[in-house]
Amino acid sequence: MATLTLTTENHDTTVEDGIVLIDFWAGWCVPCQRFAPIFEQSSETHEDVTFAKVDTEDQQELAMRYGVTSIPTLVAYREGIPVFSQAGALPQSALEDLIGQVKNLDMDEVRKAYAEAQQQGDQPS
């Protein structure tokens, strides 16, 4: 599966279902350039996961919405809930491990914790 270009226009509909991995990057960023083929390779392996890329130069509003201050930054969603966010390029093995962890999440527990966080006003992006 090819990666999807994520914008403010298609963000909400993209992250609402299934597992979505978002790579925040920029063309001038050397670590981003190194991470891009790793991200692309995983997108070919995991057809059940949506792989999206956000060009932080083009989509500054979306990058600000996530509070991205360092790139690359990787964000993972499952069923519309943000479950992971970390700056820095991951090696292939770590990315594969992350995907496995996201697939194996107990979503009943995640939904409960997310609802509690929202009630307390501690809403993740």
PDB file of N, CA and C in Angstrom, residues 19 45-49 51 77-78 83 96-107:
ATOM      1  N   ILE A  19      -5.987   1.313  12.069  1.00  0.00           N
ATOM      2  CA  ILE A  19      -4.674   1.740  12.554  1.00  0.00           C
ATOM      3  C   ILE A  19      -4.067   2.686  11.532  1.00  0.00           C
ATOM      4  N   THR A  45       4.354  -3.949   3.707  1.00  0.00           N
ATOM      5  CA  THR A  45       4.184  -5.189   4.476  1.00  0.00           C
ATOM      6  C   THR A  45       2.837  -5.259   5.189  1.00  0.00           C
ATOM      7  N   HIS A  46       2.351  -4.129   5.668  1.00  0.00           N
ATOM      8  CA  HIS A  46       1.140  -4.091   6.497  1.00  0.00           C
ATOM      9  C   HIS A  46       0.000  -3.422   5.731  1.00  0.00           C
ATOM     10  N   GLU A  47      -0.689  -4.210   4.921  1.00  0.00           N
ATOM     11  CA  GLU A  47      -1.777  -3.654   4.114  1.00  0.00           C
ATOM     12  C   GLU A  47      -2.997  -3.293   4.958  1.00  0.00           C
ATOM     13  N   ASP A  48      -3.034  -3.756   6.213  1.00  0.00           N
ATOM     14  CA  ASP A  48      -4.155  -3.456   7.110  1.00  0.00           C
ATOM     15  C   ASP A  48      -3.931  -2.179   7.911  1.00  0.00           C
ATOM     16  N   VAL A  49      -2.823  -1.488   7.653  1.00  0.00           N
ATOM     17  CA  VAL A  49      -2.487  -0.254   8.354  1.00  0.00           C
ATOM     18  C   VAL A  49      -2.406   0.877   7.330  1.00  0.00           C
ATOM     19  N   PHE A  51      -0.690   4.200   6.226  1.00  0.00           N
ATOM     20  CA  PHE A  51       0.553   4.938   6.434  1.00  0.00           C
ATOM     21  C   PHE A  51       0.389   6.310   5.790  1.00  0.00           C
ATOM     22  N   TYR A  77      -2.420   6.061  15.550  1.00  0.00           N
ATOM     23  CA  TYR A  77      -3.825   6.061  15.958  1.00  0.00           C
ATOM     24  C   TYR A  77      -4.371   4.650  15.830  1.00  0.00           C
ATOM     25  N   ARG A  78      -5.306   4.353  16.695  1.00  0.00           N
ATOM     26  CA  ARG A  78      -6.097   3.134  16.514  1.00  0.00           C
ATOM     27  C   ARG A  78      -7.530   3.494  16.859  1.00  0.00           C
ATOM     28  N   VAL A  83      -2.523   6.783  20.141  1.00  0.00           N
ATOM     29  CA  VAL A  83      -1.986   5.830  21.116  1.00  0.00           C
ATOM     30  C   VAL A  83      -0.465   5.894  21.237  1.00  0.00           C
ATOM     31  N   GLU A  96       8.512  -2.068  13.322  1.00  0.00           N
ATOM     32  CA  GLU A  96       7.726  -3.309  13.261  1.00  0.00           C
ATOM     33  C   GLU A  96       7.201  -3.678  14.652  1.00  0.00           C
ATOM     34  N   ASP A  97       8.030  -3.498  15.677  1.00  0.00           N
ATOM     35  CA  ASP A  97       7.610  -3.779  17.045  1.00  0.00           C
ATOM     36  C   ASP A  97       6.465  -2.854  17.448  1.00  0.00           C
ATOM     37  N   LEU A  98       6.575  -1.572  17.109  1.00  0.00           N
ATOM     38  CA  LEU A  98       5.517  -0.610  17.413  1.00  0.00           C
ATOM     39  C   LEU A  98       4.203  -1.017  16.746  1.00  0.00           C
ATOM     40  N   ILE A  99       4.271  -1.377  15.474  1.00  0.00           N
ATOM     41  CA  ILE A  99       3.055  -1.785  14.753  1.00  0.00           C
ATOM     42  C   ILE A  99       2.416  -2.991  15.453  1.00  0.00           C
ATOM     43  N   GLY A 100       3.230  -3.957  15.856  1.00  0.00           N
ATOM     44  CA  GLY A 100       2.711  -5.122  16.571  1.00  0.00           C
ATOM     45  C   GLY A 100       2.045  -4.735  17.882  1.00  0.00           C
ATOM     46  N   GLN A 101       2.660  -3.802  18.615  1.00  0.00           N
ATOM     47  CA  GLN A 101       2.085  -3.354  19.878  1.00  0.00           C
ATOM     48  C   GLN A 101       0.744  -2.650  19.662  1.00  0.00           C
ATOM     49  N   VAL A 102       0.664  -1.818  18.641  1.00  0.00           N
ATOM     50  CA  VAL A 102      -0.585  -1.104  18.361  1.00  0.00           C
ATOM     51  C   VAL A 102      -1.676  -2.100  17.961  1.00  0.00           C
ATOM     52  N   LYS A 103      -1.312  -3.102  17.158  1.00  0.00           N
ATOM     53  CA  LYS A 103      -2.291  -4.124  16.751  1.00  0.00           C
ATOM     54  C   LYS A 103      -2.795  -4.922  17.945  1.00  0.00           C
ATOM     55  N   ASN A 104      -1.953  -5.114  18.962  1.00  0.00           N
ATOM     56  CA  ASN A 104      -2.307  -5.957  20.105  1.00  0.00           C
ATOM     57  C   ASN A 104      -2.903  -5.196  21.286  1.00  0.00           C
ATOM     58  N   LEU A 105      -3.139  -3.912  21.131  1.00  0.00           N
ATOM     59  CA  LEU A 105      -3.720  -3.127  22.223  1.00  0.00           C
ATOM     60  C   LEU A 105      -5.095  -3.649  22.621  1.00  0.00           C
ATOM     61  N   ASP A 106      -5.386  -3.603  23.906  1.00  0.00           N
ATOM     62  CA  ASP A 106      -6.720  -3.890  24.422  1.00  0.00           C
ATOM     63  C   ASP A 106      -7.514  -2.590  24.274  1.00  0.00           C
ATOM     64  N   MET A 107      -8.298  -2.501  23.225  1.00  0.00           N
ATOM     65  CA  MET A 107      -8.965  -1.239  22.915  1.00  0.00           C
ATOM     66  C   MET A 107     -10.044  -0.872  23.929  1.00  0.00           C
TER      67      MET A 107
END
